[in-house]
mmCIF file of C-alpha atoms in Angstrom:
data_model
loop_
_atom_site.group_PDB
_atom_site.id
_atom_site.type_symbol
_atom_site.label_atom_id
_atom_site.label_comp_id
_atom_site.label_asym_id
_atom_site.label_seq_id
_atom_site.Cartn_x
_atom_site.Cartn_y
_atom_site.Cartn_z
ATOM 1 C CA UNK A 1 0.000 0.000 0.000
ATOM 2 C CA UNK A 2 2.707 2.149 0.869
ATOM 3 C CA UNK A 3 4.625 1.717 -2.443
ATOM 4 C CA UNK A 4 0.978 2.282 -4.094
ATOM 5 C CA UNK A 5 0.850 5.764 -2.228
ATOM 6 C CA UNK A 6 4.373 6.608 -3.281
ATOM 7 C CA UNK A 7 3.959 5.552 -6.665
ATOM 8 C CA UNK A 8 0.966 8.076 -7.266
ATOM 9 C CA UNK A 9 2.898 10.870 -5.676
ATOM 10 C CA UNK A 10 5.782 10.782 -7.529
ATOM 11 C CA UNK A 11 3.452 10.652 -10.435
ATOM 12 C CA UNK A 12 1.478 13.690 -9.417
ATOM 13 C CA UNK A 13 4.547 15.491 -9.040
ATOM 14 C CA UNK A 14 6.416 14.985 -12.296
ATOM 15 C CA UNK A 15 3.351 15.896 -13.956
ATOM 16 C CA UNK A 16 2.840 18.974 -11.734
ATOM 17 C CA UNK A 17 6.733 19.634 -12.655
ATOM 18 C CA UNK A 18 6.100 19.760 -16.414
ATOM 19 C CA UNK A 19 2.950 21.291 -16.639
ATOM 20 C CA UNK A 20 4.767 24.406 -14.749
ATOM 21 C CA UNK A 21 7.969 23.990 -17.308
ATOM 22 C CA UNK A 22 5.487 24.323 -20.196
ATOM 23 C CA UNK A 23 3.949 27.511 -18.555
ATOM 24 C CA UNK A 24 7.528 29.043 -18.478
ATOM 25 C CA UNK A 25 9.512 27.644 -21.205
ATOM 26 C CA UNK A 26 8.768 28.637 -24.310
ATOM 27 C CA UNK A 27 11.589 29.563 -27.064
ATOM 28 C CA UNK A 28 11.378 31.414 -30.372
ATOM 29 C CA UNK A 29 10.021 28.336 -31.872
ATOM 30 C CA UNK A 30 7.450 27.838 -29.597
ATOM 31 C CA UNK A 31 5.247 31.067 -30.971
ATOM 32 C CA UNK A 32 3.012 30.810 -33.418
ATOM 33 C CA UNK A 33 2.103 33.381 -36.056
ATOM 34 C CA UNK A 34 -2.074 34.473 -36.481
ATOM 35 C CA UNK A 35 -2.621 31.732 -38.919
ATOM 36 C CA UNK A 36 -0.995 28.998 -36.225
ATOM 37 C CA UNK A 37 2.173 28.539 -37.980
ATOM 38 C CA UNK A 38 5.349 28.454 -36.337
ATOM 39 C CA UNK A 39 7.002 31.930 -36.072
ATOM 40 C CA UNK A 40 10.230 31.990 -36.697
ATOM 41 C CA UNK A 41 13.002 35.128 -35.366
ATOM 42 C CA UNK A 42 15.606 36.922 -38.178
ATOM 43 C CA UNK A 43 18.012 38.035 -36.099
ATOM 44 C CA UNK A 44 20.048 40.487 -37.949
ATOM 45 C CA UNK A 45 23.328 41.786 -36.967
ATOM 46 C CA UNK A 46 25.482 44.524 -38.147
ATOM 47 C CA UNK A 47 28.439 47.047 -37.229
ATOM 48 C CA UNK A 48 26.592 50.177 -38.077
ATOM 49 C CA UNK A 49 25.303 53.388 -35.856
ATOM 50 C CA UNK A 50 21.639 53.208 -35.514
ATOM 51 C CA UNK A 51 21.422 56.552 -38.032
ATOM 52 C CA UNK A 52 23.518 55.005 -40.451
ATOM 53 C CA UNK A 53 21.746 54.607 -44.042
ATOM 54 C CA UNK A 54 22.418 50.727 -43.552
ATOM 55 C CA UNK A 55 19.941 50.501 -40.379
ATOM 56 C CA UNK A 56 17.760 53.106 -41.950
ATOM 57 C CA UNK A 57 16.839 50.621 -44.589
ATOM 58 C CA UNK A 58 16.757 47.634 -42.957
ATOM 59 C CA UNK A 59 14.271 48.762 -40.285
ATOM 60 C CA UNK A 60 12.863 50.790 -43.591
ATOM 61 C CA UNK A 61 12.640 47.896 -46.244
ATOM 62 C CA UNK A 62 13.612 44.615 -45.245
ATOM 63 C CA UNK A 63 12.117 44.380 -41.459
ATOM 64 C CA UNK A 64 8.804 45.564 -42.825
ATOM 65 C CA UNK A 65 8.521 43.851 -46.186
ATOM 66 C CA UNK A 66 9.460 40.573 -44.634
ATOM 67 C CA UNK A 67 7.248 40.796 -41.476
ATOM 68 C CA UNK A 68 4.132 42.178 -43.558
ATOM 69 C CA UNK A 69 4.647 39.718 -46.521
ATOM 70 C CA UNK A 70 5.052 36.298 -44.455
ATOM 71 C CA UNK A 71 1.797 37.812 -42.506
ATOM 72 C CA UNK A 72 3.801 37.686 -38.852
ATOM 73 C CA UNK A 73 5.290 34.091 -39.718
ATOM 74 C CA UNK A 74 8.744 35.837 -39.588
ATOM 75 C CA UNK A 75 10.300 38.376 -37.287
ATOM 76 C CA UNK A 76 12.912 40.618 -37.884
ATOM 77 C CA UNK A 77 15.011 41.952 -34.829
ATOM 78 C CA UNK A 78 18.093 44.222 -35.809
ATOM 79 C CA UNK A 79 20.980 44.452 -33.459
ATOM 80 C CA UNK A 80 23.227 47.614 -34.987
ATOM 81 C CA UNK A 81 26.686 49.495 -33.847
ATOM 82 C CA UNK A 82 27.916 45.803 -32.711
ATOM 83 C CA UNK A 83 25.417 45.048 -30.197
ATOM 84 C CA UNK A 84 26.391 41.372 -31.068
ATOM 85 C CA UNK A 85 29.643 41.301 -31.923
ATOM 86 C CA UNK A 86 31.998 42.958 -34.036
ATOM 87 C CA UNK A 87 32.132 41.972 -37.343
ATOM 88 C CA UNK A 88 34.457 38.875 -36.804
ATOM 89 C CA UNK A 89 32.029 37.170 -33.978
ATOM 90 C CA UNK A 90 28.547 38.432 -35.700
ATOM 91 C CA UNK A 91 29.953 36.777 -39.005
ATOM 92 C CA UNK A 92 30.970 33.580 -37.532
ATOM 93 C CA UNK A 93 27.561 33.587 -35.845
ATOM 94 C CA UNK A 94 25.564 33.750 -38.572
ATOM 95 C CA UNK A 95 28.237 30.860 -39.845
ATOM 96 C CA UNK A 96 27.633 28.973 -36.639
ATOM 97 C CA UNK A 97 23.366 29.868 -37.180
ATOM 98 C CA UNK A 98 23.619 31.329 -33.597
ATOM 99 C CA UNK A 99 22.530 34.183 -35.396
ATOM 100 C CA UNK A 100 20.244 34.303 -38.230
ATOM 101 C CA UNK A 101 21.283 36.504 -40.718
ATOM 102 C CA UNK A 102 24.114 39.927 -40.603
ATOM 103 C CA UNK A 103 25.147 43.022 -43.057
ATOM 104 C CA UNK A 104 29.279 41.919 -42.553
ATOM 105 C CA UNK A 105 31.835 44.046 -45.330
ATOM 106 C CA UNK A 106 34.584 41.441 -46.723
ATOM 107 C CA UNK A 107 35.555 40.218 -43.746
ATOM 108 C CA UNK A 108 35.312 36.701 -44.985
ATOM 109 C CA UNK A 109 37.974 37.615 -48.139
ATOM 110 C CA UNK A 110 41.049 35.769 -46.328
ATOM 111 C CA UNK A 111 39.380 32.381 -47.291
ATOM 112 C CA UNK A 112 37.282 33.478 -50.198
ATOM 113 C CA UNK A 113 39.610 35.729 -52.161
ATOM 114 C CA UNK A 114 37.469 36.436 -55.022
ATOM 115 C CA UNK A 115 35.384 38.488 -52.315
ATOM 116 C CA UNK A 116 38.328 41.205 -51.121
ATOM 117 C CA UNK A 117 37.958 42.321 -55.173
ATOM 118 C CA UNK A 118 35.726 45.207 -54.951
ATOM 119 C CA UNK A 119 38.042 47.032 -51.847
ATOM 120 C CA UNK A 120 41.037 46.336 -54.624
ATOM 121 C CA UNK A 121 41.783 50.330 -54.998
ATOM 122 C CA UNK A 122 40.706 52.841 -57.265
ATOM 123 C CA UNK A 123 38.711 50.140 -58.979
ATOM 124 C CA UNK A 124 35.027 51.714 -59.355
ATOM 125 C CA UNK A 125 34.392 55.266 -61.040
ATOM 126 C CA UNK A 126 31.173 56.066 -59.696
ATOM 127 C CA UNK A 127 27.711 54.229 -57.983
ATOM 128 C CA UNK A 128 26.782 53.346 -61.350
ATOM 129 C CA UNK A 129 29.862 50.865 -62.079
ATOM 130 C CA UNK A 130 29.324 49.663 -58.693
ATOM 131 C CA UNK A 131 25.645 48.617 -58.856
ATOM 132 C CA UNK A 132 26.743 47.478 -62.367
ATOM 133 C CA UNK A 133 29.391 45.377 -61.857
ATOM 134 C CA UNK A 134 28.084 43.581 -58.237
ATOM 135 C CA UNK A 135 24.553 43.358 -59.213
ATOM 136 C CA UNK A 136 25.606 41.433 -62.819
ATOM 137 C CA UNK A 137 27.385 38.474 -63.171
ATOM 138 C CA UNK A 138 30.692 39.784 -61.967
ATOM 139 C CA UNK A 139 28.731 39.930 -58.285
ATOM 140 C CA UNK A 140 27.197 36.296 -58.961
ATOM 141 C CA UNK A 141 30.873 34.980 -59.781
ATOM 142 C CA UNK A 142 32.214 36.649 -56.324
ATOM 143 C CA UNK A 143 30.725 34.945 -54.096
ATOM 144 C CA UNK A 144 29.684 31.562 -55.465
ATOM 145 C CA UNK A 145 31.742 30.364 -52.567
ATOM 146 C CA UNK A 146 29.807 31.672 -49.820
ATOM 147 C CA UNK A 147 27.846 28.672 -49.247
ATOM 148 C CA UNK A 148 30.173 25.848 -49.850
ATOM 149 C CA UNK A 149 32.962 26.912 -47.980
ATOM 150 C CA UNK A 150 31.092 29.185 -45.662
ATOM 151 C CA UNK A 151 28.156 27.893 -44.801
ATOM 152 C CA UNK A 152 25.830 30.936 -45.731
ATOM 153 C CA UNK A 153 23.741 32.272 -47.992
ATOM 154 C CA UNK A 154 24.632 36.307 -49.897
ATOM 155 C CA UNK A 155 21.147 37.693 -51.093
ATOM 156 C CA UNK A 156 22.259 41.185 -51.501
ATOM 157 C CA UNK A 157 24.848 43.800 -52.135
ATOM 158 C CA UNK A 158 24.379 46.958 -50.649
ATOM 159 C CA UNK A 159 26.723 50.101 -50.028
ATOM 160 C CA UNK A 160 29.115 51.230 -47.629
ATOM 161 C CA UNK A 161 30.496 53.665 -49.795
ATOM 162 C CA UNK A 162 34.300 55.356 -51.092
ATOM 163 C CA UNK A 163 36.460 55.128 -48.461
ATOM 164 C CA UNK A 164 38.292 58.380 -47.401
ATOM 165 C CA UNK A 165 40.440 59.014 -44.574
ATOM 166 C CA UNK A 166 40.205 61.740 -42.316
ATOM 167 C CA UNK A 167 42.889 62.624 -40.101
ATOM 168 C CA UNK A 168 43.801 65.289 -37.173
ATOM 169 C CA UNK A 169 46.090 67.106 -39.733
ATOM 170 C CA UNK A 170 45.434 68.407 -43.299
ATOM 171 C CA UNK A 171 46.786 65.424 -45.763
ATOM 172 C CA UNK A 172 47.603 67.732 -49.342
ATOM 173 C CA UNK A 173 50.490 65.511 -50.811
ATOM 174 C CA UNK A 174 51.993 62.046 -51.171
ATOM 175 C CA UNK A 175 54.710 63.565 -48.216
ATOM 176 C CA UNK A 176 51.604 64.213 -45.753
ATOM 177 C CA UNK A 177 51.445 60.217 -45.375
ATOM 178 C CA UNK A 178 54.655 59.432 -44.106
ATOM 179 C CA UNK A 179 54.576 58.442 -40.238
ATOM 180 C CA UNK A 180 50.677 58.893 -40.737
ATOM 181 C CA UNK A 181 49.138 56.719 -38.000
ATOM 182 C CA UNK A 182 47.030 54.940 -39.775
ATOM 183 C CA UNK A 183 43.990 53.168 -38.723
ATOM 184 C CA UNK A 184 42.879 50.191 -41.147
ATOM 185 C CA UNK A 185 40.995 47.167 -40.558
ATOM 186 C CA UNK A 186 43.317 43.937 -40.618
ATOM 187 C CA UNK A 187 42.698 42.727 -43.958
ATOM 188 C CA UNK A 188 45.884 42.280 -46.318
ATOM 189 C CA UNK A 189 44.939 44.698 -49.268
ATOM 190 C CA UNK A 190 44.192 47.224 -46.789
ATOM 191 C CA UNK A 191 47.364 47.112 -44.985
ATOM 192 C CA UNK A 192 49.313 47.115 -48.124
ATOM 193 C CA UNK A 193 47.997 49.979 -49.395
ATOM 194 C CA UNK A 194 48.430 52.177 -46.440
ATOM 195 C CA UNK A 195 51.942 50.827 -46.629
ATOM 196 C CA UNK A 196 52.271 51.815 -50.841
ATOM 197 C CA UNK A 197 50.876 55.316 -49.534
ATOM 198 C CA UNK A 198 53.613 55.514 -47.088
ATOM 199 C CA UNK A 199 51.771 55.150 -43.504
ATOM 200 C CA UNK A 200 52.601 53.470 -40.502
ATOM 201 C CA UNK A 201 49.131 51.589 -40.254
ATOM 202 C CA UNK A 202 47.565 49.840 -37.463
ATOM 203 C CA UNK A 203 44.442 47.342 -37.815
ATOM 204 C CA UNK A 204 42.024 47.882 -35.509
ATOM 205 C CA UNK A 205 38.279 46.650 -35.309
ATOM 206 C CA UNK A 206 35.860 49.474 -35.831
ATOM 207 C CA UNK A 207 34.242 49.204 -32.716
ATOM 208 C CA UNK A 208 37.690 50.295 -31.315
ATOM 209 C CA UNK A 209 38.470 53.798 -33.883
ATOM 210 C CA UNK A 210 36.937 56.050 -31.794
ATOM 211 C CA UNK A 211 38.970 55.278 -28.773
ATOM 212 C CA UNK A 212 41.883 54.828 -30.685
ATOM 213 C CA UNK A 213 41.572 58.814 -32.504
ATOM 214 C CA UNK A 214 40.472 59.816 -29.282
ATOM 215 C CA UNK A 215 43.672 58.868 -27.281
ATOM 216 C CA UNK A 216 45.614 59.452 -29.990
ATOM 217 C CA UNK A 217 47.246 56.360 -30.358
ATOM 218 C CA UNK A 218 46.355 56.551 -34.347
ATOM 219 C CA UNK A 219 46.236 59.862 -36.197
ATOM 220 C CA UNK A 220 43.861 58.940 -39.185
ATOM 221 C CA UNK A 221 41.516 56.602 -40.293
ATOM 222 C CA UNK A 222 39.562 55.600 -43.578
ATOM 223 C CA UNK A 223 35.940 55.023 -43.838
ATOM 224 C CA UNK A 224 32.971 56.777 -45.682
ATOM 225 C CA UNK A 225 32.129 59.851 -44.682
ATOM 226 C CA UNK A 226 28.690 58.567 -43.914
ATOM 227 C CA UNK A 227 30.738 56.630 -41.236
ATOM 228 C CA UNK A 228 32.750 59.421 -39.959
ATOM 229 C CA UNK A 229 29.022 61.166 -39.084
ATOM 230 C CA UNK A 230 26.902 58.377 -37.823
ATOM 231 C CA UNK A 231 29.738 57.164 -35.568
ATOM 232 C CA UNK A 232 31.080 60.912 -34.434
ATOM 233 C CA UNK A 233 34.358 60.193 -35.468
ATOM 234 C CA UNK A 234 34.285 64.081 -36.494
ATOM 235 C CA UNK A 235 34.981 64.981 -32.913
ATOM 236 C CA UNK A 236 38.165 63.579 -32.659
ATOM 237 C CA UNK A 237 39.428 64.758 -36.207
ATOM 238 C CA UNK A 238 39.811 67.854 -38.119
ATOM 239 C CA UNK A 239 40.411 66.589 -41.744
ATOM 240 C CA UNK A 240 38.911 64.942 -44.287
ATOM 241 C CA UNK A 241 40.505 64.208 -47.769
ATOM 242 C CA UNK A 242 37.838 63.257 -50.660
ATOM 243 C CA UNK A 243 40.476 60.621 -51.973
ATOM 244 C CA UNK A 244 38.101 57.683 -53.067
ATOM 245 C CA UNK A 245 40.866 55.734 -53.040
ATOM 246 C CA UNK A 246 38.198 51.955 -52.298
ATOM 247 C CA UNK A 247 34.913 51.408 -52.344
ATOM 248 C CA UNK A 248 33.506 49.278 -49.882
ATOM 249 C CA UNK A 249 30.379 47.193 -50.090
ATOM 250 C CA UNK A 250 28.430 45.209 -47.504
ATOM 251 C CA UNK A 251 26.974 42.324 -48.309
ATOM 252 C CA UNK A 252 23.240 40.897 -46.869
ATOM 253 C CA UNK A 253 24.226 36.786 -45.957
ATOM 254 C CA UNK A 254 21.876 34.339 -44.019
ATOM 255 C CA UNK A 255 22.710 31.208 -42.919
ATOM 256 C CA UNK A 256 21.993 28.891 -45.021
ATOM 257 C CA UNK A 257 20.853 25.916 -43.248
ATOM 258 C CA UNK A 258 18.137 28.096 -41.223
ATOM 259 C CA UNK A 259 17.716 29.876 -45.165
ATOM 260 C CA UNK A 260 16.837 26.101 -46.500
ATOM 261 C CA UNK A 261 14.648 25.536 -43.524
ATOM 262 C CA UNK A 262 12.354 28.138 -44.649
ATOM 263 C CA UNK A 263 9.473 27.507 -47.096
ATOM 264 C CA UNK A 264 9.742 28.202 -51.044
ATOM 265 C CA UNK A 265 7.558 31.250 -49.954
ATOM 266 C CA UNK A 266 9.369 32.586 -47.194
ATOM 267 C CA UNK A 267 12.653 32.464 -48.777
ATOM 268 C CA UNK A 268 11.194 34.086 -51.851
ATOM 269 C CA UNK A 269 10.266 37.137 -49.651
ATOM 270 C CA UNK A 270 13.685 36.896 -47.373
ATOM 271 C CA UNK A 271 15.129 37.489 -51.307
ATOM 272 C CA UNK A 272 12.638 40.184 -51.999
ATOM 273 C CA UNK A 273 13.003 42.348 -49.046
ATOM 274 C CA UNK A 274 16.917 41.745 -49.117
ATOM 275 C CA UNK A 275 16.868 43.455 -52.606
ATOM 276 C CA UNK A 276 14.534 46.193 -52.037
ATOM 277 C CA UNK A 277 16.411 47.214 -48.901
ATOM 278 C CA UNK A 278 20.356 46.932 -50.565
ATOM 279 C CA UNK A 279 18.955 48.785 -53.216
ATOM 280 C CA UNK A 280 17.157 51.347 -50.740
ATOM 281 C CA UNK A 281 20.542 51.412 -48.990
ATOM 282 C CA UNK A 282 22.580 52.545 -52.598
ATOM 283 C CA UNK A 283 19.927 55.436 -52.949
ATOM 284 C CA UNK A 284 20.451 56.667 -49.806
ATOM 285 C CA UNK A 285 24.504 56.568 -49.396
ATOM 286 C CA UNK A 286 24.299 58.482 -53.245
ATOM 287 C CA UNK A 287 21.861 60.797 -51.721
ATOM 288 C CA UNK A 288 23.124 61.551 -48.357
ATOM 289 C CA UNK A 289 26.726 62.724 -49.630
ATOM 290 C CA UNK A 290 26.384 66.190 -49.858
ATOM 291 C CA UNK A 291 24.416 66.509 -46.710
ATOM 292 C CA UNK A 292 27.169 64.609 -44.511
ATOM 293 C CA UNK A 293 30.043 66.791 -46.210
ATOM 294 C CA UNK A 294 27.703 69.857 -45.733
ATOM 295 C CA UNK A 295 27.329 68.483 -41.712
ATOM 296 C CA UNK A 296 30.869 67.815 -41.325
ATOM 297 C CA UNK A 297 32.574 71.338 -42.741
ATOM 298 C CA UNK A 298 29.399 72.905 -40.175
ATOM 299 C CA UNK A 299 30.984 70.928 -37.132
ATOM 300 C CA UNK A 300 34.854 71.680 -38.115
ATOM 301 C CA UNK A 301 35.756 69.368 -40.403
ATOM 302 C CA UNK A 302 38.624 70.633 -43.486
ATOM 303 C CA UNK A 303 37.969 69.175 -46.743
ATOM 304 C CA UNK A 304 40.607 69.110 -49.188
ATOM 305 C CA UNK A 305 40.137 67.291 -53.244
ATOM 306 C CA UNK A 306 43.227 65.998 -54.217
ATOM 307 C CA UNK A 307 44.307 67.423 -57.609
ATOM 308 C CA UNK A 308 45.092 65.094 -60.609
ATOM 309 C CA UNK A 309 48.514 65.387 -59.696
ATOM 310 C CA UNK A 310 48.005 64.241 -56.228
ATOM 311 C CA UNK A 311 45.764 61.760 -57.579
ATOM 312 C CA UNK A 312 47.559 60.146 -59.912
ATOM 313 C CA UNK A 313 50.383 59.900 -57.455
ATOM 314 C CA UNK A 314 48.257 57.757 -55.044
ATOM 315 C CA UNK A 315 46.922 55.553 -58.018
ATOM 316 C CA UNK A 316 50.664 54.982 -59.115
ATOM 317 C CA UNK A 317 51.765 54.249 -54.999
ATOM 318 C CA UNK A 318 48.556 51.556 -54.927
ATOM 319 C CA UNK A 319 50.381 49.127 -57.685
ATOM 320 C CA UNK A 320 51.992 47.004 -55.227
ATOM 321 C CA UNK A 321 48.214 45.989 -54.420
ATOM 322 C CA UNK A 322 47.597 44.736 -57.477
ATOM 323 C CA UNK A 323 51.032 43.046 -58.184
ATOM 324 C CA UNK A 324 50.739 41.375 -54.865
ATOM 325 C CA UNK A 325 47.165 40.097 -56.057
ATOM 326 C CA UNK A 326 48.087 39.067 -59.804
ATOM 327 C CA UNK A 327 50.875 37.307 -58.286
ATOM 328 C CA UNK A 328 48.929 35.256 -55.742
ATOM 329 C CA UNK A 329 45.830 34.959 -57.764
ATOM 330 C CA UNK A 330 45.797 33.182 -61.488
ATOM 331 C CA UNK A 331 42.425 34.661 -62.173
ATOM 332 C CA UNK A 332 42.932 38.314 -60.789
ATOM 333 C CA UNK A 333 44.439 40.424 -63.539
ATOM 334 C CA UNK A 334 41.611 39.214 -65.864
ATOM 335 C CA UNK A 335 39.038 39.706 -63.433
ATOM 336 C CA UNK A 336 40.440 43.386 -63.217
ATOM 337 C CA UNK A 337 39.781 43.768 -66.679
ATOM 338 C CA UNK A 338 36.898 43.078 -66.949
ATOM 339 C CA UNK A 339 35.137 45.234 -64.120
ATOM 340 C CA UNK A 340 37.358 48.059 -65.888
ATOM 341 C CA UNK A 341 35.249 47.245 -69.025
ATOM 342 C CA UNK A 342 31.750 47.529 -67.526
#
């Protein structure tokens, strides 16, 4: 009788144990959208201030699109300025499907070379030979790796913008570079060009520039100028020079297991609202030039165009670049060519 009794209890009490777990469990997979299907969480990651044109359309365009269009079967949530990661740990999280989907630049490029091409310097002319040359073929042939060797998914270019550097002295001539403390992020074709210009350059995550300017332990660094405003950079420099010397692109990847696990549908719409947005994104990094340059010389910012002269001397200093890459790269001087050509 006794073992009866005991029997019963324990009974009674594992039951009473789980019914309270499933009252206050309850993970992302356990909601359920208005129609009853599972609703599933896009978490989206990215190293960009929260005014930056990137988050602008991706809370704009893709969060909207994609949360209207799969009627509440999917949820966006964007994490900007690093909130999970800088771009090293939010890329090898979406990787690793810890997170769902980020806006990375070419951070991946040391195992996927084809995908460093677009930073290769003074490359692109304008927006237009940007959007023509990543959104064509050329794009399609970059980073056909992305999923076999990576593990995810690209579904959209979008803009970062030409690189500049600004600095807390006036930079007028080749001569102004050398002992330049440089600030670059620590990818090779980076670091070699600062070199060909004639800078002392130190990579450094961008979660860690403003410090760095602020403390002084680098004197420059180059970004967009969009950059330099959303991220107040401008308050620890006084100069800007409009050298265009790289254009950097971002590029939308998901992972691609959780990207297979989605319906026909769903990914259909993931691709829509990844396009719309990027292309949101271009528009608004064109648009917003003037009006960051105008911002900047109001809040004490120098801007000085390099001549041709000037010019022509940094696109002659930036060879090495390229003769490191043809040298390394069978495929890379033809390549070249061809995005010259567009």
């Amino acid at each position: 009788m006794k073992k009866r009794k005991l029997f019963v209890f324990t009974t009674s009490l594992t039951l009473a144990m789980a019914f309270l777990l499933s009252g206050c469990g309850g993970g992302e997979g356990e909601k359920t959208s208005g129609s009853g299907v599972e609703k599933k969480t896009i978490k989206v990651a990215h190293y960009f201030a929260e005014n930056h044109p990137q988050n602008i359309a991706l809370k704009e365009k893709f969060k909207k699109i994609v949360e209207k269009e799969s009627n509440g079967e999917l949820e966006v949530r964007i994490y900007a300025n690093s909130t999970l990661g800088a771009e090293k740990e939010f890329y090898d999280g979406v990787r690793n499907g810890t997170i769902e989907m980020g806006v990375p630049g070419l951070i991946m490029q040391s195992d996927i070379p084809k995908m460093g091409v677009p930073e290769w310097p003074f490359l692109f002319r304008d927006y237009d030979h940007v959007k023509k040359v990543l959104n064509g073929p050329i794009g399609e042939e970059l980073t056909k790796e992305l999923d076999p060797k990576h593990g995810v998914t690209p579904l959209a270019w979008s803009a970062n913008g030409f690189r500049m550097f600004s600095s807390n002295r006036t930079i007028k001539s080749m001569k102004d570079f050398d002992g330049l403390r440089l600030r670059m992020p620590n990818i090779p074709n980076y670091i070699k060009l600062g070199e060909s210009l004639g800078a002392n350059v130190s990579p450094l995550p961008i979660s860690e520039v403003f410090t760095a300017l602020e403390q002084k332990v680098v004197d420059a660094q180059d970004n967009p100028i969009a950059t330099l405003r959303s991220s107040g950079w401008n308050e620890v420099q006084s100069d800007v020079l409009e050298s265009k010397h790289m254009f950097s692109p971002n590029i939308y990847i998901i992972n691609s297991k959780f990207y297979k696990g989605l319906t026909k549908e769903q990914q259909k719409i993931i691709q829509k609202a990844a396009k719309e947005s990027a292309a949101y994104e271009f528009e608004l990094m064109e648009k917003s030039y003037e009006d960051d340059k105008a911002y900047l010389k109001d809040n004490g910012i120098k801007f000085t165009t390099p001549d041709e002269d000037f010019s022509e001397k940094m696109v002659k200093a930036s060879q090495p670049v390229y003769d490191e890459v043809f040298e390394e790269n069978d495929w890379a001087e033809e390549l070249v060519g061809k995005i010259k050509a567009e």
